[in-house]
Amino acid sequence: MIVLPLAVIVWAAVAVTTSKSSAGVAVHEAARLDRSGHFFLAVAAILLAVFAGGWLADRLGQPRVIGEICAGLAMGPTVLGRFAPDAKDWLFPADNLPMLDGLAQIGLVFFMFGVGRELNGMTLRGVGPQVLMVSQASLLIPFAAGTAAAVPLVEDFAGPAGHPMAFVLFVGCALSVTALPVLARILTDLRLTRTHQGQLSLFASAFGDGVVWLVLTAILAVVHGSSPMGVLWNGLFAAALTLVFLGPLRRGLAHWARSRQTAGEGAEGDATLMLLLAGGIAVTATLTSVVGVHQLIGALLAGLAWPTGNARMARVADRLSSMSKTVLLPFFFFGFGLTIDLGSLRFDRSSVLAMATLLFLAVVTKVCGPALSAVLTGMRPRPALTLGALLNARGLTELVILQIGYQAGVIDQRLLSILTIVALVTTILTRPLLRLIGPEGVEPAPSPYRPEPDEVSAKGAPERSAPSR
């Protein structure tokens, strides 16, 4: 049902661009589309390809995001551009790419709002020393390993920004991140959400991702700041904006949500709230961009400030997130696929050594670091390894970070390709590692930091129809 129309689209694109006969020319003329027609054809091809990739990955026992990323890569120069470049140019003409990129940016902003909501759902109530130690180990050990490994890579892999300190810190961020939405989906699929390892991994991921985004904000300030004073002002603006969002704005939204709990109930009232929410996220992204902070940080802050514990507000936000993940995020996968050509990666000595080193460090430090901390605080070795395997999933969150770093000129094209492969491989390894460890690696969650049922349903267990990325 999905593969057939996708195959027809690709066949038509190849047919009209490769035929040399007079009949072929006539077909080409008849099949010529105006800009709008090409745009909607591209939209159809992207949505179908990404859906088919996610479906196939799900059937293979992998997170859907793996198949969706691979579908995006396949539509770019890595596959389609290499084997049928004329078909790629016909399907995705250059004058339509800005419109497709606009859809991708909207999807990314709404995705980061959802990440902020998930971070907002993780609290410090009742956490003990084990939780704090594991969270810090999950962040600091991979971060330290990444920064150390990046030092000899600066000369060969730094981007046009030419800032060694930003490069080193960025590689540390890339190795230390865990994709919280992907992790939540894996836990839901494997019914591990209410286990000790599941809850501990969620908290550690939320803590680590929050710090990584703060560090990334500082890196971008360093790259874009014209002077130390400019960097300082950017940092002060970002800190002030964060305090406003997490302080008075968050309290004001909570009060407003209580007043709207029953007002305007129904589909029309929810649609109005969703429209206001989408507009508010866009305004927040614009505001942070104006003060020199990346627009995705603004969307993240909007998610952190969104009211929790309110069924109606959660329902409206969930619907917006579901729409963006299903309809808009595929355009990010496509856009990311256009920026990277894995087939052009030269497997020379420096590239192979960099890839092997970063992949080894990414897996070992992310699995063994938190696992060792858990063992030292009383967890048995096998459950500790389960915890480390869960935290090794990087997925879409790392791709977003990589694209930001590449666009800012922190890393070059080769390192973008290498770190993309690292993100894919580490996420693919998560489920096989869990199967290898076995059910003995799972323990029931202790009650002190178990989330409320409404928090689990709203944050940790996304519906099948709108899988987390």
GROMACS .gro file of N, CA, C and O in nm, residues 130 196-197 367-389 433-434 436-443:
model
  144
  130GLN      N    1   2.194   0.754   4.405
  130GLN     CA    2   2.216   0.673   4.286
  130GLN      C    3   2.170   0.746   4.161
  130GLN      O    4   2.240   0.746   4.059
  196HIS      N    5   1.287   0.007   3.735
  196HIS     CA    6   1.390   0.090   3.796
  196HIS      C    7   1.484   0.145   3.688
  196HIS      O    8   1.518   0.265   3.688
  197GLN      N    9   1.526   0.059   3.596
  197GLN     CA   10   1.618   0.102   3.491
  197GLN      C   11   1.551   0.202   3.395
  197GLN      O   12   1.615   0.297   3.350
  367VAL      N   13   2.765   0.332   2.790
  367VAL     CA   14   2.714   0.210   2.852
  367VAL      C   15   2.783   0.183   2.986
  367VAL      O   16   2.719   0.163   3.089
  368CYS      N   17   2.915   0.188   2.985
  368CYS     CA   18   2.990   0.146   3.103
  368CYS      C   19   2.996   0.253   3.210
  368CYS      O   20   3.000   0.221   3.330
  369GLY      N   21   2.999   0.381   3.171
  369GLY     CA   22   3.006   0.487   3.271
  369GLY      C   23   2.887   0.487   3.366
  369GLY      O   24   2.904   0.473   3.489
  370PRO      N   25   2.765   0.501   3.316
  370PRO     CA   26   2.649   0.493   3.406
  370PRO      C   27   2.635   0.358   3.474
  370PRO      O   28   2.593   0.352   3.590
  371ALA      N   29   2.670   0.249   3.403
  371ALA     CA   30   2.660   0.117   3.465
  371ALA      C   31   2.752   0.105   3.585
  371ALA      O   32   2.714   0.053   3.691
  372LEU      N   33   2.875   0.153   3.573
  372LEU     CA   34   2.969   0.148   3.685
  372LEU      C   35   2.919   0.232   3.802
  372LEU      O   36   2.928   0.190   3.919
  373SER      N   37   2.866   0.350   3.773
  373SER     CA   38   2.811   0.434   3.880
  373SER      C   39   2.695   0.365   3.950
  373SER      O   40   2.681   0.374   4.073
  374ALA      N   41   2.611   0.296   3.872
  374ALA     CA   42   2.498   0.225   3.932
  374ALA      C   43   2.545   0.111   4.020
  374ALA      O   44   2.492   0.088   4.130
  375VAL      N   45   2.648   0.037   3.975
  375VAL     CA   46   2.701  -0.072   4.056
  375VAL      C   47   2.761  -0.019   4.187
  375VAL      O   48   2.741  -0.076   4.295
  376LEU      N   49   2.832   0.092   4.178
  376LEU     CA   50   2.894   0.150   4.297
  376LEU      C   51   2.791   0.201   4.397
  376LEU      O   52   2.823   0.220   4.515
  377THR      N   53   2.669   0.225   4.352
  377THR     CA   54   2.563   0.272   4.442
  377THR      C   55   2.461   0.164   4.472
  377THR      O   56   2.349   0.194   4.516
  378GLY      N   57   2.498   0.036   4.446
  378GLY     CA   58   2.415  -0.074   4.495
  378GLY      C   59   2.338  -0.154   4.393
  378GLY      O   60   2.270  -0.250   4.431
  379MET      N   61   2.347  -0.122   4.265
  379MET     CA   62   2.271  -0.198   4.165
  379MET      C   63   2.352  -0.320   4.121
  379MET      O   64   2.475  -0.315   4.114
  380ARG      N   65   2.284  -0.429   4.092
  380ARG     CA   66   2.352  -0.549   4.042
  380ARG      C   67   2.407  -0.526   3.902
  380ARG      O   68   2.356  -0.442   3.828
  381PRO      N   69   2.515  -0.598   3.863
  381PRO     CA   70   2.582  -0.569   3.735
  381PRO      C   71   2.492  -0.581   3.613
  381PRO      O   72   2.496  -0.494   3.524
  382ARG      N   73   2.408  -0.686   3.604
  382ARG     CA   74   2.327  -0.702   3.483
  382ARG      C   75   2.222  -0.591   3.468
  382ARG      O   76   2.210  -0.532   3.359
  383PRO      N   77   2.148  -0.557   3.573
  383PRO     CA   78   2.058  -0.441   3.559
  383PRO      C   79   2.134  -0.311   3.529
  383PRO      O   80   2.081  -0.224   3.459
  384ALA      N   81   2.255  -0.298   3.581
  384ALA     CA   82   2.334  -0.178   3.553
  384ALA      C   83   2.368  -0.169   3.405
  384ALA      O   84   2.366  -0.061   3.345
  385LEU      N   85   2.398  -0.282   3.342
  385LEU     CA   86   2.425  -0.284   3.198
  385LEU      C   87   2.300  -0.249   3.118
  385LEU      O   88   2.309  -0.184   3.013
  386THR      N   89   2.184  -0.294   3.164
  386THR     CA   90   2.059  -0.256   3.099
  386THR      C   91   2.043  -0.105   3.100
  386THR      O   92   2.005  -0.044   2.999
  387LEU      N   93   2.073  -0.045   3.214
  387LEU     CA   94   2.065   0.101   3.226
  387LEU      C   95   2.157   0.168   3.125
  387LEU      O   96   2.118   0.263   3.055
  388GLY      N   97   2.282   0.121   3.117
  388GLY     CA   98   2.375   0.180   3.022
  388GLY      C   99   2.333   0.162   2.878
  388GLY      O  100   2.348   0.254   2.796
  389ALA      N  101   2.278   0.045   2.845
  389ALA     CA  102   2.233   0.021   2.708
  389ALA      C  103   2.119   0.115   2.670
  389ALA      O  104   2.112   0.163   2.556
  433LEU      N  105   2.139  -0.501   2.240
  433LEU     CA  106   2.206  -0.509   2.370
  433LEU      C  107   2.108  -0.548   2.480
  433LEU      O  108   2.141  -0.628   2.569
  434LEU      N  109   1.988  -0.493   2.475
  434LEU     CA  110   1.888  -0.528   2.577
  434LEU      C  111   1.848  -0.674   2.566
  434LEU      O  112   1.829  -0.741   2.668
  436LEU      N  113   2.039  -0.910   2.452
  436LEU     CA  114   2.156  -0.987   2.496
  436LEU      C  115   2.164  -0.993   2.648
  436LEU      O  116   2.196  -1.098   2.705
  437ILE      N  117   2.133  -0.885   2.715
  437ILE     CA  118   2.136  -0.882   2.861
  437ILE      C  119   2.025  -0.968   2.919
  437ILE      O  120   2.044  -1.038   3.020
  438GLY      N  121   1.908  -0.965   2.857
  438GLY     CA  122   1.798  -1.051   2.900
  438GLY      C  123   1.709  -0.990   3.007
  438GLY      O  124   1.738  -0.882   3.062
  439PRO      N  125   1.599  -1.058   3.041
  439PRO     CA  126   1.503  -1.005   3.139
  439PRO      C  127   1.559  -0.995   3.280
  439PRO      O  128   1.503  -0.925   3.364
  440GLU      N  129   1.669  -1.065   3.308
  440GLU     CA  130   1.729  -1.055   3.441
  440GLU      C  131   1.787  -0.917   3.467
  440GLU      O  132   1.820  -0.883   3.580
  441GLY      N  133   1.799  -0.837   3.363
  441GLY     CA  134   1.854  -0.703   3.379
  441GLY      C  135   1.751  -0.598   3.410
  441GLY      O  136   1.781  -0.477   3.399
  442VAL      N  137   1.631  -0.638   3.450
  442VAL     CA  138   1.524  -0.543   3.479
  442VAL      C  139   1.479  -0.560   3.623
  442VAL      O  140   1.459  -0.672   3.670
  443GLU      N  141   1.462  -0.448   3.692
  443GLU     CA  142   1.413  -0.447   3.830
  443GLU      C  143   1.292  -0.355   3.840
  443GLU      O  144   1.283  -0.256   3.768
   0.00000   0.00000   0.00000
